[in-house]
Coordinates of C-alpha atoms in Angstrom, one line a residue:
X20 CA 87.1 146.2 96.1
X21 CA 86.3 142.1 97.3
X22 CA 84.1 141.2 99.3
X23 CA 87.1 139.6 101.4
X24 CA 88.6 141.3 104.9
X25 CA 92.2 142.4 104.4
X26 CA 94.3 140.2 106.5
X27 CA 97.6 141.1 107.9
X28 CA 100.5 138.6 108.7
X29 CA 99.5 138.3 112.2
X30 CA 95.7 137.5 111.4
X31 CA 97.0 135.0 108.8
X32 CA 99.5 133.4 110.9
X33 CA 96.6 133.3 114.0
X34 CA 94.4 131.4 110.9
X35 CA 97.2 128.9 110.4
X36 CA 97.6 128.4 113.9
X37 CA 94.0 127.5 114.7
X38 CA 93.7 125.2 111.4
X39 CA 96.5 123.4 112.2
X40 CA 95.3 122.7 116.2
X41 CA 92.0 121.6 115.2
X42 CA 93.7 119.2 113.0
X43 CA 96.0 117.7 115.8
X44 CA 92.4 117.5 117.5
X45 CA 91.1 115.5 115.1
X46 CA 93.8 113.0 114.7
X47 CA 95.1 112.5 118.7
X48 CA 94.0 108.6 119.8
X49 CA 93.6 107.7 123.1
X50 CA 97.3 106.9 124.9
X51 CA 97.8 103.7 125.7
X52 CA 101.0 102.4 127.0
X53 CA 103.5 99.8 125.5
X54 CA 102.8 96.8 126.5
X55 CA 106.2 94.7 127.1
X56 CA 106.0 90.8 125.3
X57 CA 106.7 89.1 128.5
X58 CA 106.1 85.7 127.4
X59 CA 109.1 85.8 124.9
X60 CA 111.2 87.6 127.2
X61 CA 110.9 85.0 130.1
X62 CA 111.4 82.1 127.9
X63 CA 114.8 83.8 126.9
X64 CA 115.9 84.3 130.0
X65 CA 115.1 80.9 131.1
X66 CA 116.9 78.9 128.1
X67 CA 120.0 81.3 129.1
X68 CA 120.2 80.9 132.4
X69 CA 119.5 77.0 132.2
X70 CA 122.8 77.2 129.4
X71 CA 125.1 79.6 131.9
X72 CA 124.2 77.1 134.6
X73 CA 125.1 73.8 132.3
X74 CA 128.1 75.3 130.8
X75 CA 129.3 76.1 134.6
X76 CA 128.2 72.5 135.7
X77 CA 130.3 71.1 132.6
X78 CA 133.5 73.4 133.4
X79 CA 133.9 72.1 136.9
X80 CA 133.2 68.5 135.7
X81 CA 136.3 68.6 133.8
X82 CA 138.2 70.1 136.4
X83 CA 137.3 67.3 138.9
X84 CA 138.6 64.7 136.0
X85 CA 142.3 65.9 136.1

C-alpha cells in the first residue's frame, strides 16, 4: 500500500473547499467605495442648464418680435 490516507468524496470535496477559501483570503482588498467624479458632473449640468435657460430666453424673444 502508499503511504497516502484513502480519501473519500466528502474528505476531498472538504479539501477543495478549504483551498479554495484560503485563496479568496489571500486575494480580498480592503473595500472602498466608488467615488463619484463630481467635478465633471457639475460642470455638465451647469453648461446645460445655462443652454435650456438661453434657448428659453431666445424662444420668448422671438415671440415678443411678432
Amino acid at each position: 500500500m502508499t503511504d497516502q490516507p484513502v480519501l473519500n468524496e466528502v474528505a476531498a470535496a472538504a479539501r477543495d473547499a478549504k483551498r479554495v477559501a484560503d485563496a479568496a483570503a489571500d486575494t480580498s482588498q480592503p473595500a472602498r467605495p466608488q467615488k463619484w467624479p463630481l467635478v465633471p458632473i457639475g460642470i455638465g449640468v451647469g453648461i446645460g442648464s445655462a443652454a435650456l435657460a438661453a434657448a428659453m430666453l431666445y424662444a420668448n424673444a422671438e415671440r415678443r418680435k411678432r
